[in-house]
Amino acid sequence: MANYTVPHKAQLQEGLRPGSVIRVRGTLPPNANRFHLNLLCSEAAGADAALHCNPRLDSGEMVFNSFQNGTWGREERSPSLPFQKGQPFDLLLIITDDGFKAVAGDSVFHHFPHRMPLALVRLLEVGGDVQLQSVSVL
């Protein structure tokens, strides 16, 4: 099983389109507090983020947001957090015509609408308190 260095950044050469699926598999350390998955528009510091997905184990919630022109958008919070400290996880982000569907286990636990064009997304970044086994775009 491959292990990735965190933070992990991957170029999205073909970009994303409706029907694309991002799959992140890993394990949360027993002392994990937070990790994040960002879909960035460039590698520059302070780059726009079409999606910031932030499981917060320290507060028991999942936060979704975007970052555009140096400013965070309005946070959306998922009522459930499908991750547990010390446990493996399998997170899917399914790109749809109107947003991102976050799936864990067999259920969609949040839908985050697009706030900027998918064509701008160039980079996938995963960081924080996480041990990554695989990151793939299907």
Coordinates of C-alpha atoms in Angstrom, one line a residue:
M1 CA 0.0 0.0 0.0
A2 CA 1.5 3.3 -1.0
N3 CA 1.9 6.1 1.5
Y4 CA 2.0 9.7 0.5
T5 CA 3.9 12.5 2.2
V6 CA 1.6 15.1 3.7
P7 CA 1.0 17.7 2.5
H8 CA 0.4 16.0 -0.8
K9 CA -0.1 18.0 -4.0
A10 CA -1.1 16.6 -7.3
Q11 CA -1.4 18.4 -10.6
L12 CA -4.7 17.8 -12.3
Q13 CA -3.4 17.7 -15.9
E14 CA -6.7 17.0 -17.4
G15 CA -8.6 19.1 -15.0
L16 CA -12.0 18.1 -13.6
R17 CA -15.4 17.8 -15.2
P18 CA -18.8 16.5 -14.3
G19 CA -18.4 12.8 -13.8
S20 CA -14.9 13.0 -12.4
V21 CA -14.4 11.4 -9.0
I22 CA -11.6 12.2 -6.5
R23 CA -10.9 9.3 -4.1
V24 CA -8.8 9.9 -1.0
R25 CA -8.0 6.8 1.2
G26 CA -6.1 7.1 4.4
T27 CA -6.1 6.7 8.1
L28 CA -6.6 9.3 10.8
P29 CA -4.0 9.1 13.6
P30 CA -5.4 8.6 17.1
N31 CA -4.4 12.2 18.0
A32 CA -5.8 13.7 14.7
N33 CA -7.6 17.1 15.0
R34 CA -8.1 18.3 11.4
F35 CA -7.2 17.6 7.8
H36 CA -8.2 19.3 4.6
L37 CA -8.6 18.6 0.9
N38 CA -8.3 21.7 -1.4
L39 CA -9.0 22.0 -5.1
L40 CA -6.7 24.9 -6.0
C41 CA -6.6 27.1 -9.1
S42 CA -2.8 27.4 -9.0
E43 CA 0.3 26.6 -7.0
A44 CA 0.8 30.2 -5.9
A45 CA 0.6 31.1 -2.2
G46 CA -2.9 32.3 -1.5
A47 CA -4.3 30.6 -4.6
D48 CA -8.1 30.5 -5.2
A49 CA -9.7 27.3 -3.9
A50 CA -12.8 26.1 -5.7
L51 CA -13.3 23.7 -2.8
H52 CA -11.9 23.5 0.8
C53 CA -13.1 20.4 2.5
N54 CA -12.1 20.4 6.2
P55 CA -13.0 17.5 8.5
R56 CA -12.6 18.8 12.0
L57 CA -12.4 15.9 14.5
D58 CA -11.7 18.4 17.3
S59 CA -15.1 19.9 17.0
G60 CA -17.0 17.0 15.3
E61 CA -18.0 18.8 12.1
M62 CA -17.1 19.0 8.5
V63 CA -16.6 22.4 6.9
F64 CA -16.8 23.2 3.2
N65 CA -15.8 26.5 1.7
S66 CA -14.2 28.3 -1.2
F67 CA -11.4 30.9 -1.2
Q68 CA -11.5 33.6 -4.0
N69 CA -9.5 36.8 -4.5
G70 CA -8.0 36.5 -1.0
T71 CA -11.3 36.1 0.8
W72 CA -13.1 33.0 2.3
G73 CA -16.7 32.5 1.1
R74 CA -19.6 31.5 3.4
E75 CA -18.8 28.3 5.3
E76 CA -21.1 25.3 4.9
R77 CA -21.2 22.8 7.7
S78 CA -22.1 19.1 7.3
P79 CA -24.4 17.9 10.1
S80 CA -22.4 14.6 10.2
L81 CA -18.7 13.8 10.4
P82 CA -18.1 10.4 8.8
F83 CA -14.5 10.1 10.2
Q84 CA -13.1 8.8 13.5
K85 CA -9.7 9.2 15.1
G86 CA -7.5 6.1 14.7
Q87 CA -9.7 4.7 11.9
P88 CA -9.2 4.3 8.1
F89 CA -11.4 6.3 5.8
D90 CA -12.4 6.4 2.1
L91 CA -13.6 9.8 0.9
L92 CA -15.1 10.3 -2.5
L93 CA -15.8 13.7 -4.1
I94 CA -18.0 13.3 -7.1
I95 CA -18.1 16.2 -9.4
T96 CA -21.5 17.0 -10.8
D97 CA -22.9 19.7 -13.1
D98 CA -23.8 21.9 -10.1
G99 CA -21.3 21.0 -7.4
F100 CA -19.3 18.5 -5.4
K101 CA -20.9 15.5 -3.7
A102 CA -19.0 14.3 -0.7
V103 CA -19.5 10.6 -0.1
A104 CA -18.2 8.4 2.7
G105 CA -19.3 4.8 3.2
D106 CA -22.4 4.4 1.1
S107 CA -24.0 7.8 1.6
V108 CA -23.7 11.4 0.4
F109 CA -23.1 13.5 3.5
H110 CA -22.8 16.9 1.8
H111 CA -23.3 18.7 -1.5
F112 CA -21.3 21.8 -2.1
P113 CA -22.4 24.0 -5.1
H114 CA -19.8 25.2 -7.5
R115 CA -18.7 28.8 -6.7
M116 CA -16.2 29.1 -9.6
P117 CA -15.7 27.4 -12.9
L118 CA -14.3 23.9 -12.7
A119 CA -12.0 24.7 -15.6
L120 CA -9.9 26.8 -13.2
V121 CA -9.0 23.9 -10.9
R122 CA -5.4 22.8 -11.5
L123 CA -4.2 21.2 -8.2
L124 CA -5.4 18.8 -5.6
E125 CA -3.9 19.3 -2.1
V126 CA -4.3 17.1 1.0
G127 CA -2.8 18.1 4.3
G128 CA -3.2 18.1 8.1
D129 CA -3.5 15.3 10.5
V130 CA -3.8 12.4 8.1
Q131 CA -1.9 9.4 6.8
L132 CA -2.6 9.0 3.1
Q133 CA -2.6 5.6 1.4
S134 CA -3.9 6.8 -2.0
V135 CA -5.2 9.8 -3.9
S136 CA -6.7 9.3 -7.3
V137 CA -8.9 11.0 -9.9
L138 CA -11.1 8.6 -11.7

